[in-house]
Rosetta silent file (secondary structure, phi, psi, omega in degrees, C-alpha in Angstrom):
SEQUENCE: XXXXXXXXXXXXXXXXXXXXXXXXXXXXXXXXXXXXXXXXXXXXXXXXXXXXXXXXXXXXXXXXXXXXXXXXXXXXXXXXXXXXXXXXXXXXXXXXXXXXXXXXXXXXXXXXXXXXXXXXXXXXXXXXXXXXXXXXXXXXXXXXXXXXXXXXXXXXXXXXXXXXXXXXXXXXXXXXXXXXXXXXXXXXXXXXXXXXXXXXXXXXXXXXXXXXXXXXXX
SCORE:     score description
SCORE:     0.000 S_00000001
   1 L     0.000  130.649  167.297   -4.733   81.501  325.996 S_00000001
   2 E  -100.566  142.090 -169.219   -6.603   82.675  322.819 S_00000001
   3 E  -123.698 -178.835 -168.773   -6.693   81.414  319.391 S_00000001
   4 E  -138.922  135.755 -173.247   -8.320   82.693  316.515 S_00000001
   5 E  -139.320  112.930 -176.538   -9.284   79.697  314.061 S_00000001
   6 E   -96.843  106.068  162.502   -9.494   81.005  310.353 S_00000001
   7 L  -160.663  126.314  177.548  -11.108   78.716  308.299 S_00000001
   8 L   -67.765    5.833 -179.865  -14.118   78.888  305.215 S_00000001
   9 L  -109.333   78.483  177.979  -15.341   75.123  305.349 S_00000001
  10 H   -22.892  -85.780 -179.099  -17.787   76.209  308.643 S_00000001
  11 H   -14.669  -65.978  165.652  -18.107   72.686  309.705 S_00000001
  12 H   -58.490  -51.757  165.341  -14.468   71.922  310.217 S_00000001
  13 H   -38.857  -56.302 -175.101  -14.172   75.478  311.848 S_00000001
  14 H   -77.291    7.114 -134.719  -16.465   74.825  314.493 S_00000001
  15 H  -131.121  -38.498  163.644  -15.547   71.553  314.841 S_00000001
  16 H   -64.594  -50.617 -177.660  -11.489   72.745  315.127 S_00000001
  17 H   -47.959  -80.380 -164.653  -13.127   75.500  317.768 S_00000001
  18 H   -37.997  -41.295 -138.811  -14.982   72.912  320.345 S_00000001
  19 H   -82.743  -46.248  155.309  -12.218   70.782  319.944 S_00000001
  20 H   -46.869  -47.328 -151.239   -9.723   73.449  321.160 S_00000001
  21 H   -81.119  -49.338 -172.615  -12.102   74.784  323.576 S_00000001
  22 H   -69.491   -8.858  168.926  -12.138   71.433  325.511 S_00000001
  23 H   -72.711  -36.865 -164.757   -7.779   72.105  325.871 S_00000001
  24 L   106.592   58.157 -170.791   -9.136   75.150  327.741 S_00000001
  25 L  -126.333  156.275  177.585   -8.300   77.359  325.029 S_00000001
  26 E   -93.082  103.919 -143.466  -10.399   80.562  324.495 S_00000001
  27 E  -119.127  111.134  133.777  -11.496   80.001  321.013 S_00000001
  28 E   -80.877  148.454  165.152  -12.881   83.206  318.041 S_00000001
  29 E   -70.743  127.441  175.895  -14.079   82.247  314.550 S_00000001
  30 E  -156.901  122.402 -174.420  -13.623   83.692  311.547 S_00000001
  31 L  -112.664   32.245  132.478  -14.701   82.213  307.816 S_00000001
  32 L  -154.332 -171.940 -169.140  -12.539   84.328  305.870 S_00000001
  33 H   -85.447   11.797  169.791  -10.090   86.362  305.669 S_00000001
  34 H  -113.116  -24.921  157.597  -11.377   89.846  306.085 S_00000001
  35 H   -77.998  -16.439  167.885  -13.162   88.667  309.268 S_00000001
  36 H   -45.435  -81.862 -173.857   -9.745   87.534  309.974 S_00000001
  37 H   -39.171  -55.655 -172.994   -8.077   91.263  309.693 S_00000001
  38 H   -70.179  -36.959  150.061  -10.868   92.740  312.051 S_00000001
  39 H   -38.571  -59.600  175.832  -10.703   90.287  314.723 S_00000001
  40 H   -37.992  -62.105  154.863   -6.952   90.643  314.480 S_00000001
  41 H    -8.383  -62.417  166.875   -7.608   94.354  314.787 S_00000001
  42 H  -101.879   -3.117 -173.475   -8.830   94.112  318.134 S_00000001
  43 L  -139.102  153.238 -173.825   -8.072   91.022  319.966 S_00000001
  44 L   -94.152  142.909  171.526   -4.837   89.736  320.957 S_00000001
  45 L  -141.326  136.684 -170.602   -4.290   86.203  319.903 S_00000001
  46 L   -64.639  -64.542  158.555   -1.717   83.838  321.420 S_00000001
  47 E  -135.924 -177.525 -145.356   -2.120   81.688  317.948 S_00000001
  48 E  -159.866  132.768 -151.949   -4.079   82.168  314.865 S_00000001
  49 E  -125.485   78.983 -139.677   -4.988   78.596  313.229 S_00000001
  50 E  -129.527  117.484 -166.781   -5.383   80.207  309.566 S_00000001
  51 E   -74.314  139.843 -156.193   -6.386   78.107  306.510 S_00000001
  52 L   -80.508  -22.292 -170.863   -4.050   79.139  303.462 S_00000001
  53 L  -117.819  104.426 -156.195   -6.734   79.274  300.686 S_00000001
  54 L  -117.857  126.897  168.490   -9.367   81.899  302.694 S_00000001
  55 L   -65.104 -178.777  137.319  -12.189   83.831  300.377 S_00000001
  56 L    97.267  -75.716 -152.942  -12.577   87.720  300.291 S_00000001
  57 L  -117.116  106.004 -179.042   -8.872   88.161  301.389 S_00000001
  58 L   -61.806  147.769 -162.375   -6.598   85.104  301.179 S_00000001
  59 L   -61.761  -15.034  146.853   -4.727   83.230  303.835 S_00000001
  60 L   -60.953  -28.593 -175.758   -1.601   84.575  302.622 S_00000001
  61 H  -116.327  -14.300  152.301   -1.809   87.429  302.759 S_00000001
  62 H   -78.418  -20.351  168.117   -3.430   87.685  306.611 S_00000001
  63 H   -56.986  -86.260  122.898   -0.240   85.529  307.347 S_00000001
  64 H    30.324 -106.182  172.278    1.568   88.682  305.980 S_00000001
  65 H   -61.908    6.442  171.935   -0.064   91.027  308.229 S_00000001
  66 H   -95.184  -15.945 -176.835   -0.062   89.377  311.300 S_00000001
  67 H   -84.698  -41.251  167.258    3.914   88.876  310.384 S_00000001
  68 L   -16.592  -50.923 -138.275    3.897   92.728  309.962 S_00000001
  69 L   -82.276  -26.849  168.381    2.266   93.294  313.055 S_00000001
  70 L    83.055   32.718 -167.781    5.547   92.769  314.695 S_00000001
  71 L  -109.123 -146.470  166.642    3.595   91.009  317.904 S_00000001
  72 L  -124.679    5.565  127.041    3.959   87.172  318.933 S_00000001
  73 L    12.717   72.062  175.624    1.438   86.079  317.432 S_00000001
  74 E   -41.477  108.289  172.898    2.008   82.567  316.449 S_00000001
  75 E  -115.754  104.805  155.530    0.533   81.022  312.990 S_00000001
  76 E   -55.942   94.518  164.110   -0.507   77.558  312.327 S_00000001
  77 E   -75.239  131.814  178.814   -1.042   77.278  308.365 S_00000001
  78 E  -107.903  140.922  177.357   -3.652   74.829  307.472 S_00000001
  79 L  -166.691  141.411 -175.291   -3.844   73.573  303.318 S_00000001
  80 L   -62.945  -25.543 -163.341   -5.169   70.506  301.118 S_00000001
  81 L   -83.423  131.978 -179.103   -1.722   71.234  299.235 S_00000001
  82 L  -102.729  -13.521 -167.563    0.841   68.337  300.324 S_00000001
  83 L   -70.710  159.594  178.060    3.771   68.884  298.044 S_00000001
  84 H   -73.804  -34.843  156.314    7.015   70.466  299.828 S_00000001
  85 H   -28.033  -71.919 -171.703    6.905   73.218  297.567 S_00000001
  86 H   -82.026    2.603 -177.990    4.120   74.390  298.959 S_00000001
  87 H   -91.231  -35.484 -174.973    4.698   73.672  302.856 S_00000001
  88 H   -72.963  -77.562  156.014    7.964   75.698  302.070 S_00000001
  89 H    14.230 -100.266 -176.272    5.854   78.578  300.601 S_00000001
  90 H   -42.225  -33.224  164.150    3.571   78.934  303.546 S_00000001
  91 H   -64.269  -71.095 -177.382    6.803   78.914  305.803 S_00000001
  92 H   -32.349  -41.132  164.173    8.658   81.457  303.928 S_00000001
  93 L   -40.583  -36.798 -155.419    5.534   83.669  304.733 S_00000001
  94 L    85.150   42.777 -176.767    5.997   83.290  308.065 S_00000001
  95 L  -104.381  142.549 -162.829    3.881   81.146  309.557 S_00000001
  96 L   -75.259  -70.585  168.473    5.392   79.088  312.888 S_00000001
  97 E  -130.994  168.202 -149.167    3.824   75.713  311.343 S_00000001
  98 E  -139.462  150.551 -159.743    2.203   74.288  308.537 S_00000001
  99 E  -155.353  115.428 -175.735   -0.356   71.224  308.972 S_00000001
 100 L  -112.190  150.048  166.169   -2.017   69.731  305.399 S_00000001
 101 L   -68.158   97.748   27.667   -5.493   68.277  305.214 S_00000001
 102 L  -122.221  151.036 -174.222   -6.735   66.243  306.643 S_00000001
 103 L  -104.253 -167.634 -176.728   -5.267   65.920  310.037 S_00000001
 104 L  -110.656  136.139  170.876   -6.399   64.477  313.127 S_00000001
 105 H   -52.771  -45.338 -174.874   -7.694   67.050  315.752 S_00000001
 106 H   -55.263  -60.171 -156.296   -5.667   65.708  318.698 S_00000001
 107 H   -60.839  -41.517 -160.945   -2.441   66.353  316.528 S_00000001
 108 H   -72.174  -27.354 -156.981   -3.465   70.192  315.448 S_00000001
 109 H   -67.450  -45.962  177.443   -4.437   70.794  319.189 S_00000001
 110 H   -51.905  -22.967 -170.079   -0.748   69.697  320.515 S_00000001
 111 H   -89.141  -30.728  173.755    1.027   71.752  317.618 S_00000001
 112 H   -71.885  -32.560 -178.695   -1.318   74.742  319.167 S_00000001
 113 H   -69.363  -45.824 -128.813   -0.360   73.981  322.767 S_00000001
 114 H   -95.684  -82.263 -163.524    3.398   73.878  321.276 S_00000001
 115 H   -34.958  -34.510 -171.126    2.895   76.985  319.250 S_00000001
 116 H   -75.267  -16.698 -176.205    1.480   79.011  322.952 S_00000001
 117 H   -83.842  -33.402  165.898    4.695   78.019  324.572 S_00000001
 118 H   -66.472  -24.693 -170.535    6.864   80.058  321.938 S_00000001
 119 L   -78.686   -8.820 -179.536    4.472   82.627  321.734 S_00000001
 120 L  -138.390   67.705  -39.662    5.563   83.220  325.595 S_00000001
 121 L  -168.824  -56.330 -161.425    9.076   81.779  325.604 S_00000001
 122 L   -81.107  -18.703  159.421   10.053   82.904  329.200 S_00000001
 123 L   -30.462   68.352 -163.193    6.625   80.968  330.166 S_00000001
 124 L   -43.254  161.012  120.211    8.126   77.380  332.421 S_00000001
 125 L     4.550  -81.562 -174.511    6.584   74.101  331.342 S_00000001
 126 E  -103.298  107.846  173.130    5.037   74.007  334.799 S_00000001
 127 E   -74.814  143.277 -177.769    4.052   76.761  336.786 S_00000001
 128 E  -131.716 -165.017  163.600    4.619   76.529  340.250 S_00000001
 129 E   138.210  159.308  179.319    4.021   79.597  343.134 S_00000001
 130 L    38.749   16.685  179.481    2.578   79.795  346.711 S_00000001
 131 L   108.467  -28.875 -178.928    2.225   75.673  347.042 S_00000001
 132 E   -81.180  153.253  159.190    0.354   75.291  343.323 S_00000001
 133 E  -163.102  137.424 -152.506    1.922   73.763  340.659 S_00000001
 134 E  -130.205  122.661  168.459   -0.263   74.036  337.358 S_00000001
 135 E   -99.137  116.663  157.441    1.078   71.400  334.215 S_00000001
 136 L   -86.273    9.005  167.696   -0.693   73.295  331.319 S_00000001
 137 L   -85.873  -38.626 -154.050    0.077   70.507  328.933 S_00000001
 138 L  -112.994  -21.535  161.573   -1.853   67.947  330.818 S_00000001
 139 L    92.029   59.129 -161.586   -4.248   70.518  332.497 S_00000001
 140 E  -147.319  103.173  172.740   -3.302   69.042  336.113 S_00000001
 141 E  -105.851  106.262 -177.192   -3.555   71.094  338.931 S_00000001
 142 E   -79.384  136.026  166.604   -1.269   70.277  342.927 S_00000001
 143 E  -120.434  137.662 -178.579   -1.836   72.438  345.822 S_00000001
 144 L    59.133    3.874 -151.854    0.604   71.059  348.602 S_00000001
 145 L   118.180  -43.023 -165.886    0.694   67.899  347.030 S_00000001
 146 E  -103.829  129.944 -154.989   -2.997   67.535  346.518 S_00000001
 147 E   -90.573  133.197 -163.234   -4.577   67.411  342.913 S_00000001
 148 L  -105.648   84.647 -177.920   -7.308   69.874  342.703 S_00000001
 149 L   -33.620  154.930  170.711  -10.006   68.949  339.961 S_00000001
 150 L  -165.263  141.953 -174.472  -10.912   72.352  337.900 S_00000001
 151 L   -88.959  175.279 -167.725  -13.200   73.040  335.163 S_00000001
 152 H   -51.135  -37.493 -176.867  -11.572   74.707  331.874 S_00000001
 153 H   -86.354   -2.860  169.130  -12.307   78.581  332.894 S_00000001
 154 H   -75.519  -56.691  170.544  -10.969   77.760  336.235 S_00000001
 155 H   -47.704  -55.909 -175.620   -8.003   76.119  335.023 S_00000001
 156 H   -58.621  -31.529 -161.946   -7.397   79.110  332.046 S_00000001
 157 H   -90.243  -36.547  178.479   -8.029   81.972  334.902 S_00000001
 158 H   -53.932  -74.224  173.615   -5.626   80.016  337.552 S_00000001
 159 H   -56.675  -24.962 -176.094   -3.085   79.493  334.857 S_00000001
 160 L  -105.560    3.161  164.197   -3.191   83.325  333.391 S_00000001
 161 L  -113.151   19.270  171.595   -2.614   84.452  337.407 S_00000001
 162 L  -108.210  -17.524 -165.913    0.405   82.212  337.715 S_00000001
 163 L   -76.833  -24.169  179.540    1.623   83.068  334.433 S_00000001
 164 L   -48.952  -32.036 -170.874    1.150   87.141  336.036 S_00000001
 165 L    34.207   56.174  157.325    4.049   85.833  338.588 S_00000001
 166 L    97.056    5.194  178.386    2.716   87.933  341.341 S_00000001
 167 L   -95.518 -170.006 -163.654    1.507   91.162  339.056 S_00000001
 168 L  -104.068  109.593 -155.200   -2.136   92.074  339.275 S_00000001
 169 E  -120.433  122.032  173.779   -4.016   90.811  336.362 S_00000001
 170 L   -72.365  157.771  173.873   -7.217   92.863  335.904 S_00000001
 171 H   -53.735  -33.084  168.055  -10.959   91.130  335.329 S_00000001
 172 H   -43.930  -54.680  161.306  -10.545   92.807  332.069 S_00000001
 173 H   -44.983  -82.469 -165.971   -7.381   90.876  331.205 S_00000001
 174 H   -36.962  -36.944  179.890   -9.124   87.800  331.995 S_00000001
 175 H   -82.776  -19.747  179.096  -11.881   88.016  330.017 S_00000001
 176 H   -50.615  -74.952 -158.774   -9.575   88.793  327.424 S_00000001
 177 H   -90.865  -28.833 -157.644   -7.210   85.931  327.494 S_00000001
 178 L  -116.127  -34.738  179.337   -9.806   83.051  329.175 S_00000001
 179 L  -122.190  157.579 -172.038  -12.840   83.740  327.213 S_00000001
 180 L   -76.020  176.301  172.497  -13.995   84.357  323.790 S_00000001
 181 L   -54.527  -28.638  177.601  -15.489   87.255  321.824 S_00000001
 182 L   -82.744   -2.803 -167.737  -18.958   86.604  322.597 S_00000001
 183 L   -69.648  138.752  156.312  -18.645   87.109  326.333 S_00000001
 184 L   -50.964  104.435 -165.603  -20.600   89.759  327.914 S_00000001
 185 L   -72.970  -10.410 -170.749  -17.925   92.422  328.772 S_00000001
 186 L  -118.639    3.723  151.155  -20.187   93.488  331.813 S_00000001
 187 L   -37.700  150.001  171.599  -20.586   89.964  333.120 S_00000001
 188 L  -126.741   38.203  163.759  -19.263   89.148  336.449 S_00000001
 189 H   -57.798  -56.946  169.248  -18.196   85.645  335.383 S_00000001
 190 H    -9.661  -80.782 -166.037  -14.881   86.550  336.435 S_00000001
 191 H   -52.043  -30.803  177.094  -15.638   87.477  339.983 S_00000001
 192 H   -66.155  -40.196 -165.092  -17.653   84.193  339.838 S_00000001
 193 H   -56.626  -68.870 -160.925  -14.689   81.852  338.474 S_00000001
 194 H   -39.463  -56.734 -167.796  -12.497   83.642  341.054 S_00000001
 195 H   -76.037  -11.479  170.200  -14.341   82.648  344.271 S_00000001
 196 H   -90.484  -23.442  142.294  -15.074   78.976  342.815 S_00000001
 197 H   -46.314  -51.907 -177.802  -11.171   78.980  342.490 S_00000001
 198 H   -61.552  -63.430 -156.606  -10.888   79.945  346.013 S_00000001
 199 H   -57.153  -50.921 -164.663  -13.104   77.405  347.399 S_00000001
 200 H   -51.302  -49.506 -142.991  -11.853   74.225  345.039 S_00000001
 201 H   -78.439   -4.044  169.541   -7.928   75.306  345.993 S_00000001
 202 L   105.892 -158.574  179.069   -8.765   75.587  350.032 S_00000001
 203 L  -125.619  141.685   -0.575   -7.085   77.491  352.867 S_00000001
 204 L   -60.155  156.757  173.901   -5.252   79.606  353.590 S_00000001
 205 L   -81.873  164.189 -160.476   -6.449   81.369  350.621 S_00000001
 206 L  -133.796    3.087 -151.532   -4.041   82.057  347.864 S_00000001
 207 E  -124.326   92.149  173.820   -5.697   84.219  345.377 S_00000001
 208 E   -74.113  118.682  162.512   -5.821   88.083  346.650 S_00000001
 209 E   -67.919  126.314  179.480   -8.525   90.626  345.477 S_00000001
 210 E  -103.972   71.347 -169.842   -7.059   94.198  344.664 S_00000001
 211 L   -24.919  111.728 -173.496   -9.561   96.366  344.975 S_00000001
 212 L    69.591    3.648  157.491  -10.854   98.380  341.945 S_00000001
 213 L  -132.178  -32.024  165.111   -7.827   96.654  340.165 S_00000001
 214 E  -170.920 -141.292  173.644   -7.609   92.866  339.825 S_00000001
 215 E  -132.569  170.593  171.041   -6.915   89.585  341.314 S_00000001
 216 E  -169.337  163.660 -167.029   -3.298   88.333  341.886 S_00000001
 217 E  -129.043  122.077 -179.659   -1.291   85.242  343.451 S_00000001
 218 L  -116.710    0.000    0.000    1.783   86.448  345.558 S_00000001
């Protein structure tokens, strides 16, 4: 899943990224709110982690166009202001949840894991198919019974072909949804992830190659 984490105090940004990134979350950056719009522009984002008082174009008003945008696009507001007044505010915008400063990381990352489950509604708890069954809260993967260690892009590409329920999810997709903006779009990480998926999850294999179109779990 991908987030987008809008926030000007750089420190706390990156520091909100890694911390997400270790959920297995696909994390972009942005320290205001006009790098905000252009990311937005072009990338799909499951949620969008967006600090309410943002220079060049304020956090209000990218709330506002991502509410526009008519997508599902989930928003976490983050702001120093604690009164209810203003927690009301930032809802009334249309932002999914509201989180004042300062929190605890553990806390925003569960309200983001929360927030990805609305943003895909029809989305179980637990994915099961073909003998896996993938907990994406707890990051816990069974094949048959038997729990199959995975590293984070293994887990995120495993989890975004169960979520596929048997459609063909291109490398394109993947890179999309499992990895961030700086990845090399001509990379064959994919193809690599895929076949280190195959190996970890065994035999019979369970993971199909479509040729010239994706990968897919039937």
């Amino acid at each position: 899943m991908r987030v987008l984490v809008v926030e000007d105090e750089d420190v706390l940004a990156d520091a909100i990224a890694e911390w997400l990134r270790r959920e297995a979350f696909a994390v972009d950056v942005a320290y205001d709110g006009d790098a905000a719009l252009e990311r937005l522009g072009v990338n799909e984002y499951a949620v969008v982690v967006l600090d309410r008082d943002l220079p060049v174009v304020h956090g209000d008003d990218v709330c506002r166009a991502i509410v526009d945008s008519g997508g599902d696009t989930r928003v976490l507001m983050l702001t120093a202001a604690a009164a209810v007044r203003d927690r009301v505010a930032g809802l009334a915008l249309g932002a999914d949840d509201y989180l004042v400063k300062p929190f605890a990381l553990v806390e925003l990352a569960a309200r983001v894991h929360a927030l990805t489950r609305r943003a895909r509604p029809a989305a179980p708890p637990t994915l099961r198919r073909a003998g896996l069954t993938v907990d994406p809260g707890r990051r816990e993967v069974y094949r048959d019974g038997r729990y199959v260690s995975l590293s984070r892009k293994e887990f995120a590409v495993l989890a975004e072909l169960l979520r596929a329920d048997g459609a063909v999810v291109s490398a394109e997709e993947l890179l999309e949804r499992a990895w961030d903006e700086h990845i090399d779009p001509f990379t064959n990480v994919v193809r690599v992830t895929v076949m280190k998926l195959r190996r970890k999850l065994g035999d019979p294999p369970v993971i199909d190659t479509v040729p010239g179109t994706g990968y897919t779990i039937r």
